GROMACS .gro file of C-alpha atoms in nm:
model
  320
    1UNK     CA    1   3.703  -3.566   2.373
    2UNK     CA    2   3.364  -3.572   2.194
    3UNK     CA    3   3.206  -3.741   2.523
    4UNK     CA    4   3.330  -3.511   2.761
    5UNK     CA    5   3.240  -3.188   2.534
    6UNK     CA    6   2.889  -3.392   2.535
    7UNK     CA    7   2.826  -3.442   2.882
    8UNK     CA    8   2.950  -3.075   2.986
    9UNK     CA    9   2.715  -2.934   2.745
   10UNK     CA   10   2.425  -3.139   2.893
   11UNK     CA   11   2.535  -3.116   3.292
   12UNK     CA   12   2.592  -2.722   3.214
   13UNK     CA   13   2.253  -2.699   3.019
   14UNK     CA   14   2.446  -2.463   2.769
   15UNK     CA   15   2.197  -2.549   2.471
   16UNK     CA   16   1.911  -2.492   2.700
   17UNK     CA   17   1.630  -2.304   2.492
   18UNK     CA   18   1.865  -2.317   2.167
   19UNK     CA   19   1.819  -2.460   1.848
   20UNK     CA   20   1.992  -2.167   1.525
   21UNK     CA   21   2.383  -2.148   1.691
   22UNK     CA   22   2.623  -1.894   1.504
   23UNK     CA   23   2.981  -2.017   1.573
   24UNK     CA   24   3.240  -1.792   1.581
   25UNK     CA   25   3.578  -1.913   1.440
   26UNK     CA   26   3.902  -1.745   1.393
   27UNK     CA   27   4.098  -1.996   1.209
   28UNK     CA   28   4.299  -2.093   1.525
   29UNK     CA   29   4.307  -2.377   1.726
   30UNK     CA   30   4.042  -2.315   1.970
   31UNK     CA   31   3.780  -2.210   1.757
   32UNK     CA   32   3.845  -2.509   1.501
   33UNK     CA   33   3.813  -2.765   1.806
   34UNK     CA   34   3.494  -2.587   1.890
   35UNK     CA   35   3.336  -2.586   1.529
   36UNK     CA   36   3.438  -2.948   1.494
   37UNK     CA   37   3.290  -3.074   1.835
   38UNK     CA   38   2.960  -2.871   1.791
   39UNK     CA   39   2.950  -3.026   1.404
   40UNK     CA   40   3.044  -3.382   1.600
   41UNK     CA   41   2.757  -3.347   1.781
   42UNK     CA   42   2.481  -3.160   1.654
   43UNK     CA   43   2.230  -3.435   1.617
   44UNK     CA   44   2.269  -3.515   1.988
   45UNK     CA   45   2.125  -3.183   2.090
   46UNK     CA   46   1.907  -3.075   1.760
   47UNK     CA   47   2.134  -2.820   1.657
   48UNK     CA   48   2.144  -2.621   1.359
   49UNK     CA   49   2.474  -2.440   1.245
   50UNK     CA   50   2.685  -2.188   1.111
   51UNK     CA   51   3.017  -2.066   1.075
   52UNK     CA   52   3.129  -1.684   1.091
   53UNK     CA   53   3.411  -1.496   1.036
   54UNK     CA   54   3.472  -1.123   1.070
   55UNK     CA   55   3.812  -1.008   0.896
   56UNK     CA   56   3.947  -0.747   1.082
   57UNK     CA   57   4.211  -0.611   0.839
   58UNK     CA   58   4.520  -0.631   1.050
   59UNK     CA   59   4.740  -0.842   0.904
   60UNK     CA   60   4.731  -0.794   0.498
   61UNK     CA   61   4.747  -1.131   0.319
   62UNK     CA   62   4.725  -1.331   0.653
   63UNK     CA   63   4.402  -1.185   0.730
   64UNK     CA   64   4.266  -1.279   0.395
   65UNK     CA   65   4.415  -1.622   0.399
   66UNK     CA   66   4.223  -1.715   0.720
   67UNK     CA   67   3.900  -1.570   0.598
   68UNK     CA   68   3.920  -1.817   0.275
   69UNK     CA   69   4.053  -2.085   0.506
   70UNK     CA   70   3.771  -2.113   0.764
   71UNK     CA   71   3.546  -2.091   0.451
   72UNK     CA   72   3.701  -2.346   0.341
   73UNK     CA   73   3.667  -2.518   0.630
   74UNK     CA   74   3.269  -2.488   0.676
   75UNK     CA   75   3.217  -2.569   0.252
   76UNK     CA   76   3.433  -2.905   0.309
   77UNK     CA   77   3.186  -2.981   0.637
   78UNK     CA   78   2.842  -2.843   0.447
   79UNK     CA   79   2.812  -2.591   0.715
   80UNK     CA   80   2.671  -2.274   0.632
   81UNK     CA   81   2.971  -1.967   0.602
   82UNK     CA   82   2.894  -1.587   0.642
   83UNK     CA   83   3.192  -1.347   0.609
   84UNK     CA   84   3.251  -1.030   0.762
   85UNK     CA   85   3.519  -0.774   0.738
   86UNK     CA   86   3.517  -0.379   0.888
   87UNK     CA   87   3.810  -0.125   0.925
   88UNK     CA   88   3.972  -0.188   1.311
   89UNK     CA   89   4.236   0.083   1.264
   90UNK     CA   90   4.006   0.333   1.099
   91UNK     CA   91   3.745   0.275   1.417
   92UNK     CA   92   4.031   0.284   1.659
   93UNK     CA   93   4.132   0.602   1.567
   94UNK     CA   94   3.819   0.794   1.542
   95UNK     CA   95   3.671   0.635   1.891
   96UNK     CA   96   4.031   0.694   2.054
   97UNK     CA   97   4.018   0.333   2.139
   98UNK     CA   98   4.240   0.077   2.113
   99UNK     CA   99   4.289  -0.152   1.841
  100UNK     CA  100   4.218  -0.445   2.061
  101UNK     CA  101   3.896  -0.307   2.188
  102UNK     CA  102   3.781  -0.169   1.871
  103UNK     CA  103   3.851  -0.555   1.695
  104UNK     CA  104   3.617  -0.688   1.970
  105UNK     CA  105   3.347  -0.407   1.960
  106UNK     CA  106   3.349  -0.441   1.576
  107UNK     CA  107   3.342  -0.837   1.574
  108UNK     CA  108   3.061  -0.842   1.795
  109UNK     CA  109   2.870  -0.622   1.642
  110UNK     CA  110   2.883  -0.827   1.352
  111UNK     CA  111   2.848  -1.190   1.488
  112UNK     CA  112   2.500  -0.999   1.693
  113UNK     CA  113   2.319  -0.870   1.356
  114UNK     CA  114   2.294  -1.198   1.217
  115UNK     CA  115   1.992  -1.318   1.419
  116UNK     CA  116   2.114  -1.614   1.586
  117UNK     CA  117   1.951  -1.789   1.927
  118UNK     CA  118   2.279  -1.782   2.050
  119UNK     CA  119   2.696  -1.716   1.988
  120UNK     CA  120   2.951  -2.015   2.058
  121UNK     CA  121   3.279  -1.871   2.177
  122UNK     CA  122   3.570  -2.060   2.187
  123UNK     CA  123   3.686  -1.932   2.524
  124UNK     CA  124   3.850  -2.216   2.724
  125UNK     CA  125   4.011  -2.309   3.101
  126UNK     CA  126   4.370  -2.077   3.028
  127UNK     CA  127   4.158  -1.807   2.902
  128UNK     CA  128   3.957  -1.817   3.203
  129UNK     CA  129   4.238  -1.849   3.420
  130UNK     CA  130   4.410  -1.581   3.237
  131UNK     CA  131   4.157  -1.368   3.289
  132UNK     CA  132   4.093  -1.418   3.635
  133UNK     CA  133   4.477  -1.298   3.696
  134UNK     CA  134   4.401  -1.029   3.502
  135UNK     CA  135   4.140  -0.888   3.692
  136UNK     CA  136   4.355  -0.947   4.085
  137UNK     CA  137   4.681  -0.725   3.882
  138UNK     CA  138   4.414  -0.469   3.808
  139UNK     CA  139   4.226  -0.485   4.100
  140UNK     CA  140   3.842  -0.662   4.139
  141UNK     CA  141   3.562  -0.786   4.327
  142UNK     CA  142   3.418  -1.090   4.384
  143UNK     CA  143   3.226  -1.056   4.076
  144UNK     CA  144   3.487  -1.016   3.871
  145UNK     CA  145   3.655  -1.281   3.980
  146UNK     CA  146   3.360  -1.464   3.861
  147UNK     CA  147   3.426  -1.429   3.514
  148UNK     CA  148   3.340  -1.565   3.180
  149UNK     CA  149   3.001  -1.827   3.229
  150UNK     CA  150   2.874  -2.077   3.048
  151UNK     CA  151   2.603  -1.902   2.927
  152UNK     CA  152   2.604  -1.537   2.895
  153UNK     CA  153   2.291  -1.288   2.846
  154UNK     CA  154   2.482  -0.978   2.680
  155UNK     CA  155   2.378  -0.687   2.490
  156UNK     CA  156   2.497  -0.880   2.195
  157UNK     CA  157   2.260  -1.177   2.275
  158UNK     CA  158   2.304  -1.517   2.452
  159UNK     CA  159   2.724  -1.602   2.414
  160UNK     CA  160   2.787  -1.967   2.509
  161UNK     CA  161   3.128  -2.101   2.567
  162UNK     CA  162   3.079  -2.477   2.564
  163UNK     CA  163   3.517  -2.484   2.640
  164UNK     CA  164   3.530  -2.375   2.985
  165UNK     CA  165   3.654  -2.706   3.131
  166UNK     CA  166   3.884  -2.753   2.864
  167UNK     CA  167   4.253  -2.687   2.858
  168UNK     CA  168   4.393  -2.517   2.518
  169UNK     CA  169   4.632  -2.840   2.498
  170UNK     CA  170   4.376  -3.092   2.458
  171UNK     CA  171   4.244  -2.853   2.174
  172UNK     CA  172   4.492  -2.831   1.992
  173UNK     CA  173   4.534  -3.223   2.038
  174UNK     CA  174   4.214  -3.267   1.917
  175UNK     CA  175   4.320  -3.062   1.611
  176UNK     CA  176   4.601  -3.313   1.544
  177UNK     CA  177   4.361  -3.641   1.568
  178UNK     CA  178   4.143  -3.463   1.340
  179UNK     CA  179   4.425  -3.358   1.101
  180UNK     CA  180   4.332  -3.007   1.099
  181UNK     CA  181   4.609  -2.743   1.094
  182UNK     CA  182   4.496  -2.400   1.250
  183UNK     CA  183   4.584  -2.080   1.107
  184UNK     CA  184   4.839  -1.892   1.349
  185UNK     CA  185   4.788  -1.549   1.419
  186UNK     CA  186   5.155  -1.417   1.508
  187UNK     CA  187   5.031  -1.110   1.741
  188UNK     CA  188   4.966  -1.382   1.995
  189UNK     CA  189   5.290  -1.398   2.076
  190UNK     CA  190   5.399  -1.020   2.091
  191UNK     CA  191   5.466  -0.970   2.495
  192UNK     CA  192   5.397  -0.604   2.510
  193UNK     CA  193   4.951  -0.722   2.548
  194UNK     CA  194   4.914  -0.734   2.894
  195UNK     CA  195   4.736  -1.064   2.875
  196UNK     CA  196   4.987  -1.193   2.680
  197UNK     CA  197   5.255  -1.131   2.981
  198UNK     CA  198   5.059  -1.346   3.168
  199UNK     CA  199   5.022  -1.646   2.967
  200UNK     CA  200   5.310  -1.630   2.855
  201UNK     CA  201   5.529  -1.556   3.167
  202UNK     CA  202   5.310  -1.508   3.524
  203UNK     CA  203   5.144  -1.846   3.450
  204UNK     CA  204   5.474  -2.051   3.420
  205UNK     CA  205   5.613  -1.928   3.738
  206UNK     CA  206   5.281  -1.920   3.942
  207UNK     CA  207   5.285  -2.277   3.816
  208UNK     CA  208   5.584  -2.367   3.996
  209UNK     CA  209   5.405  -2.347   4.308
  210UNK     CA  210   5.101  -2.516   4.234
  211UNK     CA  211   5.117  -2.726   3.929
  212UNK     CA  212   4.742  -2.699   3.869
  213UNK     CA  213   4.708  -2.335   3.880
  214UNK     CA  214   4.497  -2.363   3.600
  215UNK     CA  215   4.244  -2.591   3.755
  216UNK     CA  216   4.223  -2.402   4.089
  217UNK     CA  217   4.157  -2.063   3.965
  218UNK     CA  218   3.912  -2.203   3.715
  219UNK     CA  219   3.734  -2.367   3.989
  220UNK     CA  220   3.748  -2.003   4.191
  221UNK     CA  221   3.599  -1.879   3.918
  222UNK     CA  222   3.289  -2.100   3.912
  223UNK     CA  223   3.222  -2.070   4.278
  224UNK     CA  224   3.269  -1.740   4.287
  225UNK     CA  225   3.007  -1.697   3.976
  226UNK     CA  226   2.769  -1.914   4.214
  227UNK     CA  227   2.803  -1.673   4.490
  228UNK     CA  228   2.754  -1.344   4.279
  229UNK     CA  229   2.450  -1.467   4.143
  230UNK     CA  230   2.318  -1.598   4.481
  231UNK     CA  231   2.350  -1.224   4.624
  232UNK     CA  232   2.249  -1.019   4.323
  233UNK     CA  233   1.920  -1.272   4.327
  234UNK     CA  234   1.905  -1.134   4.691
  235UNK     CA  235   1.980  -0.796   4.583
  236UNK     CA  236   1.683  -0.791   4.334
  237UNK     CA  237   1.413  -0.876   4.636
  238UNK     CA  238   1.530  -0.599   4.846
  239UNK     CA  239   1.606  -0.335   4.579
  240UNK     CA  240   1.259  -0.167   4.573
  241UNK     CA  241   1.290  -0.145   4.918
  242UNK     CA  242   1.612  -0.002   4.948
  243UNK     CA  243   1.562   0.229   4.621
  244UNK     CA  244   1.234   0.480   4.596
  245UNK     CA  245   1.229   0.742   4.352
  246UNK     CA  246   1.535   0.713   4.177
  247UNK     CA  247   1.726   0.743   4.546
  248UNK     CA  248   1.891   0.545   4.793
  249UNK     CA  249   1.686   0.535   5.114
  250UNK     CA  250   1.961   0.561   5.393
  251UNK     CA  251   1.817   0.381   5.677
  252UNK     CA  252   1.721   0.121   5.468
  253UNK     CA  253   2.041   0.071   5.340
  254UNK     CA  254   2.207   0.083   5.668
  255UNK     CA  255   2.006  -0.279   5.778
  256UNK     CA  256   2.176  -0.459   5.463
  257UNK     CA  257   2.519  -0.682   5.493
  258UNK     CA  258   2.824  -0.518   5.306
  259UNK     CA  259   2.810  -0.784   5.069
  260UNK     CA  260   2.458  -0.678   4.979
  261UNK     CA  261   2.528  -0.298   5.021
  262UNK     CA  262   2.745  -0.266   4.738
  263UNK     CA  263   2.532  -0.471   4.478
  264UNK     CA  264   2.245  -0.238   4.573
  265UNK     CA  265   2.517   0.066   4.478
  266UNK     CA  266   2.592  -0.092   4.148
  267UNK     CA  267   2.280  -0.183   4.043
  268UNK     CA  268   2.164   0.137   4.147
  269UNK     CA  269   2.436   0.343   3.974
  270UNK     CA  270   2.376   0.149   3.628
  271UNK     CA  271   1.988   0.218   3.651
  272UNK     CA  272   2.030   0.611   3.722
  273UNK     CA  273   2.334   0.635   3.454
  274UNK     CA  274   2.248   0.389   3.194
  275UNK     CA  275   2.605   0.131   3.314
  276UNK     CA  276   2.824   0.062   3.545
  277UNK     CA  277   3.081   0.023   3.328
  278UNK     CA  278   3.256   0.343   3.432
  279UNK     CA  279   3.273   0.345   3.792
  280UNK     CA  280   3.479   0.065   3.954
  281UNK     CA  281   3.548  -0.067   4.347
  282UNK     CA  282   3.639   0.299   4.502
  283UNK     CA  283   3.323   0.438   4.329
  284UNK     CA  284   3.148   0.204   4.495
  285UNK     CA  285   3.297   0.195   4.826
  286UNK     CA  286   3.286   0.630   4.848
  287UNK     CA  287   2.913   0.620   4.790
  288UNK     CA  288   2.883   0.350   5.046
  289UNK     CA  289   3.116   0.573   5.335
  290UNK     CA  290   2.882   0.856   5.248
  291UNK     CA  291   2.563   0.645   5.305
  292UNK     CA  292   2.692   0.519   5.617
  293UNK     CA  293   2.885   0.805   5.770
  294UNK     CA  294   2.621   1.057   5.637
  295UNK     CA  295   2.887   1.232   5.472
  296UNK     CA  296   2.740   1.510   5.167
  297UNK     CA  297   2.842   1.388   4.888
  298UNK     CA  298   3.122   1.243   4.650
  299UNK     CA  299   3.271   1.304   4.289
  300UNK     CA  300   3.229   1.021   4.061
  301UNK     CA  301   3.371   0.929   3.693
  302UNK     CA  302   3.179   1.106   3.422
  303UNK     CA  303   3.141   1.402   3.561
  304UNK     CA  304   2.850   1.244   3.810
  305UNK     CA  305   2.814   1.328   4.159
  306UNK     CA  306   2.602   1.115   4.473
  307UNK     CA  307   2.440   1.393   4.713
  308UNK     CA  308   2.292   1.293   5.039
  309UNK     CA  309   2.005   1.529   5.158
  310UNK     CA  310   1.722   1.403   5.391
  311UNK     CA  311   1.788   1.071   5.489
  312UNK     CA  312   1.812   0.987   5.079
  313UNK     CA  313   2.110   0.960   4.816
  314UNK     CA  314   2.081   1.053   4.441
  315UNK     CA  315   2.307   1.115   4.108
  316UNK     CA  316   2.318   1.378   3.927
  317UNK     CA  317   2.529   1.486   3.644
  318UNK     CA  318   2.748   1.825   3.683
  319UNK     CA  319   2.688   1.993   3.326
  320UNK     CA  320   2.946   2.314   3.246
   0.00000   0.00000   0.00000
């Protein structure tokens, strides 16, 4: 186990240009294995190390419990521990979020203010492939079938998820070789979490078709990353071509591939708006019919609009 978390780390490169890691542990399986590989082999790649945990105040007692627990855990292994806690519900409710979203925005925050050259995230091969199903039921692009890398620039810093090729049951084997015994966090098994449907339910049947579902969509999702980053690096050399004074030049656009088109309209929509975040495929797609049909105009999320006037397309922001 050690030797293959070894020579992924070194083939992937994930500890390129890092030295100070900040591991992020829950208490569970995953994020134990991770801790205890990284702690395994930190002289191999120079590394130092510390352990976080951010409380999030769900779960009374239980929450407290795994807080001391993974403290614990880092005294008995002389790693350094900081502790973090912050009000999910409280957060939830005033951002009209929901709790799941506020525990991650929160937890982040925290793990990014503590100055490390990079976070280790426990994320392995049935998150991945969870995730991946995740974004076909709600409906993606290539990109986002790309998802989670090895190495991750983010506004929160550099993430690294040194698990990728790793299924959650040789974790938790490696927890039972090591004679650790993970904390167990109940709400993992509640179905009504959308993610939770599918590991718990899609994945078994899809299984019975193709026994290493897991594998396959994993292995989608690296080639997939491959080929998104391959046409955004494309993307970048044409952009000032394509985009002159904060506008879409139409007959410029017209000579790129589809493929191409719609990374321009992304990129182009997260420069003039500040993100992307809020406009998904059919954004994209009804400022690419206008470009090429020479259509006016179209609504978009946010209360933004694309106009086409002269030969050029722009955003601008209805105010009322």
């Amino acid at each position: 186990m050690i030797k293959k978390f070894i020579d992924t780390c070194a083939a992937e490169k994930i500890f390129d240009g890092v030295h100070r890691i900040l591991i992020a542990v829950s208490g569970g399986a995953d994020s134990l294995a991770l801790a205890e590989l990284l702690i395994s082999s930190r002289r191999r790649f120079v590394l130092e190390l510390c352990i976080a945990h951010f409380e999030h105040g769900l779960r009374g007692q239980a929450s407290l419990d795994d807080a001391a627990f993974v403290k614990s855990f880092a005294d008995e292994r002389g790693v350094k521990f900081i502790g973090g806690r912050g009000d999910v519900k409280k957060f939830a409710a005033d951002k009209k979020i929901s709790i799941e979203t506020a525990a991650r925005i929160l937890r982040y925050d925290f793990l990014s203010k503590l100055n490390f050259d990079a976070i280790a995230l426990a994320h392995h091969a049935d998150d991945q492939a969870e995730t991946i199903l995740m974004r076909l039921l709600r409906g993606t692009t290539s990109t986002g079938l790309s998802a989670m890398k090895f190495r991750t620039f983010s506004e929160y810093g550099l993430l690294i998820r040194p698990l990728l090729r790793f299924r959650k049951s040789e974790l938790e084997n490696f927890c039972r070789q090591k004679n650790l015994s993970p904390r167990i966090d109940a709400t993992n098994f509640e179905l009504d979490a959308t993610r939770n449907k599918i590991r718990s339910e899609l994945i078994p049947t899809l299984e019975n078709f193709n026994p290493n579902l897991i594998e396959t969509l994993c292995r989608l999702g690296e080639v997939t990353a491959e080929e998104s980053d391959f046409i955004a690096a494309q993307a970048d050399k044409i952009f000032p071509v394509v985009v002159k004074d904060n506008s879409i030049v139409r007959a410029e656009f017209l000579k790129l591939h589809p493929a191409l088109q719609r990374v321009v309209i992304k990129k182009f929509l997260a420069q003039v708006t500040g993100s992307a975040k809020d406009f998904g495929f059919v954004h994209f797609e009804g400022i690419r019919k206008v470009l090429i049909n020479g259509l006016t105009g179209v609504e978009l999320p946010k209360n933004f609009r694309a106009d086409l006037k002269k030969g050029r397309l722009s955003i601008t922001k209805n105010f009322y």
